[in-house]
Coordinates of N, CA and C in Angstrom, one line a residue:
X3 N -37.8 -20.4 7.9 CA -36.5 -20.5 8.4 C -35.5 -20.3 7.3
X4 N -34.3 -19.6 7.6 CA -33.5 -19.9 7.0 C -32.8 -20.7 6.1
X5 N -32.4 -21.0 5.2 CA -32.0 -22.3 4.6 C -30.3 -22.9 5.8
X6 N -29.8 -21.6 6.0 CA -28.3 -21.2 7.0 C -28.1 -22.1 8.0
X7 N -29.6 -21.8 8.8 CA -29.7 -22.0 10.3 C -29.5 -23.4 10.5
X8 N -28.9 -23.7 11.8 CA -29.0 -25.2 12.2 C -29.9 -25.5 13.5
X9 N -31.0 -24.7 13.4 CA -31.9 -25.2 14.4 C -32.7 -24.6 14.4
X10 N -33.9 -24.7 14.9 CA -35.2 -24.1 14.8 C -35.5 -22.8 15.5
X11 N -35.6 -21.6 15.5 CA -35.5 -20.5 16.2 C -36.5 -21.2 17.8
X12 N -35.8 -20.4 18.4 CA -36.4 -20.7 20.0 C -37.2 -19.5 20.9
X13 N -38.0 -20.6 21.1 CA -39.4 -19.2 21.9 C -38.3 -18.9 23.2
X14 N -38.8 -17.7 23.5 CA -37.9 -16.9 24.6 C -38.6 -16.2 25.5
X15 N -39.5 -16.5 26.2 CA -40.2 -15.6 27.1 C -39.9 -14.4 27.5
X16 N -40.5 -13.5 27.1 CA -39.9 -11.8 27.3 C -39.4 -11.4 26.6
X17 N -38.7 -11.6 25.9 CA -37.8 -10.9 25.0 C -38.3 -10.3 23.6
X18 N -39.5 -10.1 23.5 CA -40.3 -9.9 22.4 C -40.9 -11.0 21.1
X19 N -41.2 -10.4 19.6 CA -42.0 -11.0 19.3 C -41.1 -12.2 18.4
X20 N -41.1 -13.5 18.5 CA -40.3 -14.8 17.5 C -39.9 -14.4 16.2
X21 N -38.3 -14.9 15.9 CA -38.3 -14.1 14.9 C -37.1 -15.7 14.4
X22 N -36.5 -15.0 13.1 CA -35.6 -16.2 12.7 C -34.4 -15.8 13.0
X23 N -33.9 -15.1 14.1 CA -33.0 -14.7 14.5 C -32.4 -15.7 15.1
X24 N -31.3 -15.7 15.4 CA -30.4 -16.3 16.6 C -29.3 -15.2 17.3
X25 N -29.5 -15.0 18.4 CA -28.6 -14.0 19.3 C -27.8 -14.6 20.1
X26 N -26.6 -13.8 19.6 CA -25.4 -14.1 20.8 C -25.4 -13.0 21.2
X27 N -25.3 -13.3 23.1 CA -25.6 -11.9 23.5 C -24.4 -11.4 24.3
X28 N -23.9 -10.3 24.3 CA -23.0 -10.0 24.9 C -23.0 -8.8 26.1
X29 N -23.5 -9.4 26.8 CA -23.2 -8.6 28.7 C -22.4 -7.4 28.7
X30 N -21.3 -7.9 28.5 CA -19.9 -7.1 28.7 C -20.2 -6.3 28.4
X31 N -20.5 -6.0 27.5 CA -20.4 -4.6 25.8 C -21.4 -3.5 26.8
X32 N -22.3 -4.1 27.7 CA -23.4 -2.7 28.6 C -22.3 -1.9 29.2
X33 N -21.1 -2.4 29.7 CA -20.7 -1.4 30.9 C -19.9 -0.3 30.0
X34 N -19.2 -0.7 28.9 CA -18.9 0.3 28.1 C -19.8 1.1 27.4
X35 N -21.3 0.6 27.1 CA -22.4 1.4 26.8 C -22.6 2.8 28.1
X36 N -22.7 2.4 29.1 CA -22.9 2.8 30.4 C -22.1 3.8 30.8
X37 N -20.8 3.8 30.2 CA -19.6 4.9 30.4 C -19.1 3.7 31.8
X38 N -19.0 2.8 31.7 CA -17.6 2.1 33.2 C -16.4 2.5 32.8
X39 N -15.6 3.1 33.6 CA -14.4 3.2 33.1 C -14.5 5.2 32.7
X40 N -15.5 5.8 33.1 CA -15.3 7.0 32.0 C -14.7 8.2 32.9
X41 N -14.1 8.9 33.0 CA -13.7 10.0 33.8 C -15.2 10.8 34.3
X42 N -14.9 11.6 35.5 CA -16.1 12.4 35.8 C -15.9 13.7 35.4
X43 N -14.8 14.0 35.1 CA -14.4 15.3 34.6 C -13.2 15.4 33.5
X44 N -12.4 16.6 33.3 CA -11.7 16.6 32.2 C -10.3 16.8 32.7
X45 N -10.3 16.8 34.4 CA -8.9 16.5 34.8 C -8.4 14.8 35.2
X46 N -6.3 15.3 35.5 CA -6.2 13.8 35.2 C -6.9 13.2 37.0
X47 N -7.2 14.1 37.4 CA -7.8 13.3 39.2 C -9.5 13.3 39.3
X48 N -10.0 13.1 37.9 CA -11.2 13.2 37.7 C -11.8 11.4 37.0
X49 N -10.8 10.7 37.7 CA -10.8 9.1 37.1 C -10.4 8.9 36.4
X50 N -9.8 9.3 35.6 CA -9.0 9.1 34.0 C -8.6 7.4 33.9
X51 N -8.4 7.0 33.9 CA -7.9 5.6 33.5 C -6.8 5.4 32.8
X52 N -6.1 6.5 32.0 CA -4.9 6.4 31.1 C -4.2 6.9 32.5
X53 N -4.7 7.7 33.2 CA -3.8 7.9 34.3 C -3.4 7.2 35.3
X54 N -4.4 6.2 35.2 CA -4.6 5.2 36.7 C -3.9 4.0 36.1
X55 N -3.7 3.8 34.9 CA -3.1 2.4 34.2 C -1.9 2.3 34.5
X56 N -0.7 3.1 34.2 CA 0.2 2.9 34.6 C 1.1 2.9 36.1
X57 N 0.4 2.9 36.7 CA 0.2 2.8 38.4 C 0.1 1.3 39.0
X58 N -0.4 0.5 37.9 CA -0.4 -1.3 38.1 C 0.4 -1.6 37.4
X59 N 0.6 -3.0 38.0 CA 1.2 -3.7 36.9 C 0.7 -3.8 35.7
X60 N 1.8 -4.5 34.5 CA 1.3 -5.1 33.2 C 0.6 -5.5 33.3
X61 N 0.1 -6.9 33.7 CA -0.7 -7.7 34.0 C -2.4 -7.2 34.5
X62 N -2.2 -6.5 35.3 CA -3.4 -5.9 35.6 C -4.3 -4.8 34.7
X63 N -3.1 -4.2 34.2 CA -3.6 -2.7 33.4 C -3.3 -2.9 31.7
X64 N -3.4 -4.2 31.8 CA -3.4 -5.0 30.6 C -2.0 -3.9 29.6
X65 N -0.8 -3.8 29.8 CA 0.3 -2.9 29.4 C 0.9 -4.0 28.6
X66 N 1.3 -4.0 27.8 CA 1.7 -4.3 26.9 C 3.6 -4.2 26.6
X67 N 3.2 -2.7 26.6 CA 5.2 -2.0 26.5 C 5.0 -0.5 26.6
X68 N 6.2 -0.2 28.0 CA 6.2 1.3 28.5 C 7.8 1.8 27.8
X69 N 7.2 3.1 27.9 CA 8.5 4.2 26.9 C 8.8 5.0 28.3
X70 N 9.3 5.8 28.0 CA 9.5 6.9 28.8 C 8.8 8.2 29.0
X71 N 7.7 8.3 27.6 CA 6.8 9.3 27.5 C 5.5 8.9 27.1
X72 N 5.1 7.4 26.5 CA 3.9 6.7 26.6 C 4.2 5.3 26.7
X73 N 3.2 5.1 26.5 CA 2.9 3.7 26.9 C 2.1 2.6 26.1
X74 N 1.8 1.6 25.8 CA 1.0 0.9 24.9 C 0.4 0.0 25.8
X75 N -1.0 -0.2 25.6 CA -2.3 -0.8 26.2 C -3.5 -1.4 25.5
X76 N -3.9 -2.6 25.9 CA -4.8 -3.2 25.1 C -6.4 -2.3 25.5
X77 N -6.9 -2.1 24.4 CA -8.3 -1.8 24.2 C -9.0 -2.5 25.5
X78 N -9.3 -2.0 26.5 CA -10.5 -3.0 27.2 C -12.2 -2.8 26.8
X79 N -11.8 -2.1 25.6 CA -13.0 -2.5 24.6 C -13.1 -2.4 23.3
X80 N -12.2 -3.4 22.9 CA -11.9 -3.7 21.7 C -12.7 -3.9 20.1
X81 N -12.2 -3.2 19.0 CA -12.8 -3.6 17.9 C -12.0 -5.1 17.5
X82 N -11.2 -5.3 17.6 CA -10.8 -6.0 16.9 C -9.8 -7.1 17.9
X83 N -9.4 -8.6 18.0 CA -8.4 -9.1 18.6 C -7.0 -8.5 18.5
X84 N -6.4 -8.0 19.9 CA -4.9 -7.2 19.2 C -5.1 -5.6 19.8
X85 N -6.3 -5.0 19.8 CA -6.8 -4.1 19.7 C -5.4 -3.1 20.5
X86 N -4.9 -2.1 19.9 CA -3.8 -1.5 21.0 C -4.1 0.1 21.1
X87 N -3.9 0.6 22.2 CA -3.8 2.4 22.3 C -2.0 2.6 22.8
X88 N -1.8 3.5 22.1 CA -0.7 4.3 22.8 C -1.3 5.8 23.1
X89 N -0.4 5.6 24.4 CA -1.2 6.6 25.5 C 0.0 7.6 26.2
X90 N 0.3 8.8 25.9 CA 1.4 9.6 27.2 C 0.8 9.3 28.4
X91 N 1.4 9.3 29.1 CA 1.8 9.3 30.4 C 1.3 10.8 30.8
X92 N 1.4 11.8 30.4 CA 1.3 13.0 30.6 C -0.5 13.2 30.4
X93 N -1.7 13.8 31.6 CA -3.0 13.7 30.8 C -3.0 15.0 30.0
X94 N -2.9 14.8 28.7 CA -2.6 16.0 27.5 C -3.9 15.3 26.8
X95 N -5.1 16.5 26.7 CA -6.2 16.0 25.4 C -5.6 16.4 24.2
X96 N -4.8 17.1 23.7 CA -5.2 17.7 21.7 C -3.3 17.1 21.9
X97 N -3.4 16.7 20.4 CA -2.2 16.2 19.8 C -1.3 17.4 19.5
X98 N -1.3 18.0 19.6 CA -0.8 19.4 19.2 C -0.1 20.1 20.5
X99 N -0.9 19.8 21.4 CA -0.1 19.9 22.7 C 1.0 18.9 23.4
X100 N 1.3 17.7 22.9 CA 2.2 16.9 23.0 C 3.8 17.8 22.9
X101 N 4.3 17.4 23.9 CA 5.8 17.4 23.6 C 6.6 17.2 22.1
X102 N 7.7 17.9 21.6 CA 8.8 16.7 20.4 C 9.0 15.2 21.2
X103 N 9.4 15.3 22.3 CA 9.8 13.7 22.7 C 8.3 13.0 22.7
X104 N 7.3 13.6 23.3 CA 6.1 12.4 23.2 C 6.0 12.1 22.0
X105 N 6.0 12.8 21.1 CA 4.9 13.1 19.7 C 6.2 12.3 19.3
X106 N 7.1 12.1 19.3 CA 8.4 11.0 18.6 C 8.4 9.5 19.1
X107 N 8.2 9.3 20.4 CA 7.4 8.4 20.8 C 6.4 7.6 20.6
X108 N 5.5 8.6 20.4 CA 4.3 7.8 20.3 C 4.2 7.5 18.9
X109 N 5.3 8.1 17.8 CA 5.3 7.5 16.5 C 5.9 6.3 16.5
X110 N 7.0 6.2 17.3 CA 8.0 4.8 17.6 C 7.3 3.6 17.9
X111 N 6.4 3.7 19.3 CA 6.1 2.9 19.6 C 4.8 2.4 18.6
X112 N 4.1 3.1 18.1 CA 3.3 2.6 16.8 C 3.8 1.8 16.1
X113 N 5.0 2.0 15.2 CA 5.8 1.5 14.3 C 5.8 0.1 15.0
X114 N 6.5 0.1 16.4 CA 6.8 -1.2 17.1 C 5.6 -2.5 17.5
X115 N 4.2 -1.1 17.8 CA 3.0 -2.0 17.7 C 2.4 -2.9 16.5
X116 N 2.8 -2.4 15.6 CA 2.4 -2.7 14.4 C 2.9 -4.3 14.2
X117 N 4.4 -4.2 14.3 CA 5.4 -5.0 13.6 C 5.4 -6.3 15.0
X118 N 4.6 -6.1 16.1 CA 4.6 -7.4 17.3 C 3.2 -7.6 17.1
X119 N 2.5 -6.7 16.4 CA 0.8 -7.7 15.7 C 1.3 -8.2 14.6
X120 N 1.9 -7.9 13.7 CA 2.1 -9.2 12.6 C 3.0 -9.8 12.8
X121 N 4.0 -9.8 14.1 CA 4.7 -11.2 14.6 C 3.8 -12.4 15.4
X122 N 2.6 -11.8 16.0 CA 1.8 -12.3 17.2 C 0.9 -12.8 16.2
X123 N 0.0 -12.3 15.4 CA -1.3 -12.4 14.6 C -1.6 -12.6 13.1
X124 N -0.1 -12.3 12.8 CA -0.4 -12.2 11.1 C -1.0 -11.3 10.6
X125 N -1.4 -10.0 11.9 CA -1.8 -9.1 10.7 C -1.4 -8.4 9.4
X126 N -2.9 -8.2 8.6 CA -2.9 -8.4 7.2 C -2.8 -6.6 7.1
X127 N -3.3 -5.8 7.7 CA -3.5 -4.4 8.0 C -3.6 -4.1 9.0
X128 N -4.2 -2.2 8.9 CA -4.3 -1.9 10.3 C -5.2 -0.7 10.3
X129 N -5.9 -0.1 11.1 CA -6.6 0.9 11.2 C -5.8 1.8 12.3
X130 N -5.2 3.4 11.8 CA -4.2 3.4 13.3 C -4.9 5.0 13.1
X131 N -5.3 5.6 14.5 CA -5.7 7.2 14.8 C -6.2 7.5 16.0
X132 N -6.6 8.6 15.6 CA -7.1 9.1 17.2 C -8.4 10.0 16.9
X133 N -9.4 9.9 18.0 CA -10.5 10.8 17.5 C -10.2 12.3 18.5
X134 N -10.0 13.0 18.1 CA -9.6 14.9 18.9 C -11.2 15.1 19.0
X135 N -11.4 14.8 20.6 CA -12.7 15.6 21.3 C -13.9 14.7 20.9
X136 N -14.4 15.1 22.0 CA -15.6 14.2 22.2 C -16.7 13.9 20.8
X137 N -16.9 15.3 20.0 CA -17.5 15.3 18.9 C -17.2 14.7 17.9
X138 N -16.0 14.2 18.0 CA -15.0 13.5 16.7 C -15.3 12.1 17.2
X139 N -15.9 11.3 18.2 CA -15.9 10.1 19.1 C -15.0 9.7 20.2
X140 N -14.2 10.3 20.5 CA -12.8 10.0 21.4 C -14.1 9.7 23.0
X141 N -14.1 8.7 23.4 CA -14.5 7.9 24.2 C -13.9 8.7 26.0
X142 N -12.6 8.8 25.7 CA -12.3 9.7 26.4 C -11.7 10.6 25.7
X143 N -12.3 11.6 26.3 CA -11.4 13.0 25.3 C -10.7 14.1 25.9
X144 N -10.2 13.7 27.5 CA -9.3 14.6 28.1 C -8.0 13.6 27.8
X145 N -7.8 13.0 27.8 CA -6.6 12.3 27.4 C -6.4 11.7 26.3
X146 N -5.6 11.8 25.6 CA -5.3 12.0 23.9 C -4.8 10.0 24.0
X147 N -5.1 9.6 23.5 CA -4.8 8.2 22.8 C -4.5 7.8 21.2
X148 N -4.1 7.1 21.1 CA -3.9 6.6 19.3 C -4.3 5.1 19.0
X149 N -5.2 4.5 18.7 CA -6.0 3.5 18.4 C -5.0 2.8 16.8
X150 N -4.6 1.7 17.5 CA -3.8 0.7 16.7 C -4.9 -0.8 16.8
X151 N -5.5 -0.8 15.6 CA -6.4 -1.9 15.2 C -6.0 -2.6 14.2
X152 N -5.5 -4.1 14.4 CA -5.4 -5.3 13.7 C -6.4 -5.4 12.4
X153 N -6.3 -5.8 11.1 CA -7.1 -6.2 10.3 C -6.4 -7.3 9.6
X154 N -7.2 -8.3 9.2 CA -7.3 -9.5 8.5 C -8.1 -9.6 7.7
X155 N -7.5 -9.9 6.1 CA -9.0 -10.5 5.2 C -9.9 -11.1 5.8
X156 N -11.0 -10.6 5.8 CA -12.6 -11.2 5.9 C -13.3 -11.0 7.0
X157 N -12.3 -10.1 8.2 CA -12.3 -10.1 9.4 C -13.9 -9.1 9.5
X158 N -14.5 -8.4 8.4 CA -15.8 -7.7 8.9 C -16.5 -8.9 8.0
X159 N -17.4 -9.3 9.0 CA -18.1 -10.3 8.2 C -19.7 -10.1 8.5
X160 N -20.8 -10.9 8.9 CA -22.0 -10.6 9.4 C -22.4 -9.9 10.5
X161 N -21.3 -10.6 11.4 CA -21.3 -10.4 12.7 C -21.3 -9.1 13.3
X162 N -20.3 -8.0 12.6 CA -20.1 -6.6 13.5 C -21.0 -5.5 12.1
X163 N -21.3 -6.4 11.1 CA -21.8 -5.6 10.1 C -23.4 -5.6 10.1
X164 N -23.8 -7.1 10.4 CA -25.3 -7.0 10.6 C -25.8 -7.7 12.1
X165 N -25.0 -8.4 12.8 CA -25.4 -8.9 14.0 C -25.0 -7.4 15.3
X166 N -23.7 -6.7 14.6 CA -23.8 -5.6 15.4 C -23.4 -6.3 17.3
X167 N -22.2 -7.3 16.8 CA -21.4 -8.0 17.8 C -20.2 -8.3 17.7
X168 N -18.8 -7.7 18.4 CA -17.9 -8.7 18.1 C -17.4 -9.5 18.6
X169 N -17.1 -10.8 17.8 CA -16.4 -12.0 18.7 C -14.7 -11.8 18.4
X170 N -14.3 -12.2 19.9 CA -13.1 -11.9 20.1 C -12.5 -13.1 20.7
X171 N -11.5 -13.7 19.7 CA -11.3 -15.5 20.3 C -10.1 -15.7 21.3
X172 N -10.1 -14.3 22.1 CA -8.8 -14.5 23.3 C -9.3 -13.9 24.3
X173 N -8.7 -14.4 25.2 CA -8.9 -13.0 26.5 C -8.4 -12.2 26.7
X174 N -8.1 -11.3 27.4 CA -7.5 -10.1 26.9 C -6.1 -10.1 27.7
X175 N -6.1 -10.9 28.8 CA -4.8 -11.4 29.3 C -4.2 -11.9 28.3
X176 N -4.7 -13.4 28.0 CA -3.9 -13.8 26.8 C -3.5 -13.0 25.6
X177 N -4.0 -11.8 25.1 CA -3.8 -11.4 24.6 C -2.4 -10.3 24.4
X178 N -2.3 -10.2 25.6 CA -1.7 -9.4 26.7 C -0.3 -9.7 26.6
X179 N 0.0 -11.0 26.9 CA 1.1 -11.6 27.2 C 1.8 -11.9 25.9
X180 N 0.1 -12.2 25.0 CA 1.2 -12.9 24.1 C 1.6 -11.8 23.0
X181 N 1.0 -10.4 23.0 CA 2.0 -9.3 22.4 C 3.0 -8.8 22.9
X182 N 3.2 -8.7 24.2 CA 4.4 -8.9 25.0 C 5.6 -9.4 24.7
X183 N 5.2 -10.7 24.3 CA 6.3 -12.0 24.0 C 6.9 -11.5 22.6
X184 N 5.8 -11.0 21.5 CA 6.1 -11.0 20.3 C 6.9 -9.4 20.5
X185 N 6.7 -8.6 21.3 CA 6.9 -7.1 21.0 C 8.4 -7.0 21.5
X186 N 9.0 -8.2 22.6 CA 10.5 -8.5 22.5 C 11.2 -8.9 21.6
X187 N 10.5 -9.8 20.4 CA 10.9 -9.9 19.3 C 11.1 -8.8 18.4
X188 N 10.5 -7.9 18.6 CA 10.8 -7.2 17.4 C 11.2 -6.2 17.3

């Protein structure tokens, strides 16, 4: 056993062979494995979900703060607590096809995302982009997004580096509201 551990590894029926592991398991994380949430095609009436988000409320479509040409949205499958996308309104895949007013936009509201995570979080950094096309990783890749990720000293620790899990200490409502609150401040 580990010298670490605070308890004795536990027999688990089925789950294969005993090891000095301990697993926290996380359910959720399959349906994003699964593609829930994924478009069936590359138009915006093919399920898109950046399409269908702003059709609900904040509250529901986890929105955060609307512009006139995009919009800011919490990750509903987040790296990080905070986790934000700014999204047009318009379903446009390549950044290059964006409007001057979106593409001015979606710089602004960045700026703004930034500055209501270190009002809300203390963020220390940030990881901010977009992946162009499916090959590049873009999750969805008919609709162009920009990934605004929180970082904090020490924030990669065992867990997402060798347990290959992240814990996330809010809910995403709460999380919701309370960038909300901070993103009036700023």
């Amino acid at each position: 056993m580990l010298h670490c551990m605070t308890s004795e590894p536990e027999q688990q029926i089925g789950v294969g062979t005993q090891d000095a592991f301990q697993r926290l398991w996380t359910p959720h994380r399959m349906a994003y494995i699964q593609g829930e949430n994924k478009p069936t095609g590359p138009g915006a009436d093919d399920g898109c979900p950046f399409c269908s988000i702003p059709a609900k409320s904040d509250e529901d479509g986890l929105v955060v703060r609307r512009g006139e040409q995009v919009y800011a949205v919490l990750n509903l499958y987040p790296y990080n607590g905070g986790h934000l996308m700014v999204v047009p309104y318009r379903h446009v895949a390549d950044y290059t096809d964006l409007t001057e007013p979106e593409t001015v936009e979606l710089a602004a509201l960045t700026k703004q995302a930034m500055t209501a995570l270190r009002t809300a979080s203390g963020a220390q950094g940030f990881n901010i982009g977009m992946n162009q096309g499916s090959v590049a990783g873009a999750g969805i890749a008919a609709h162009l997004h920009q990934h605004i990720v929180p970082r904090w000293g020490g924030d990669t620790n065992f867990m997402p580096v060798v347990g290959h899990t992240r814990v996330l200490p809010q809910l995403l409502a709460d999380t919701r509201k309370m960038l909300a609150e901070a993103w009036q401040k700023a």
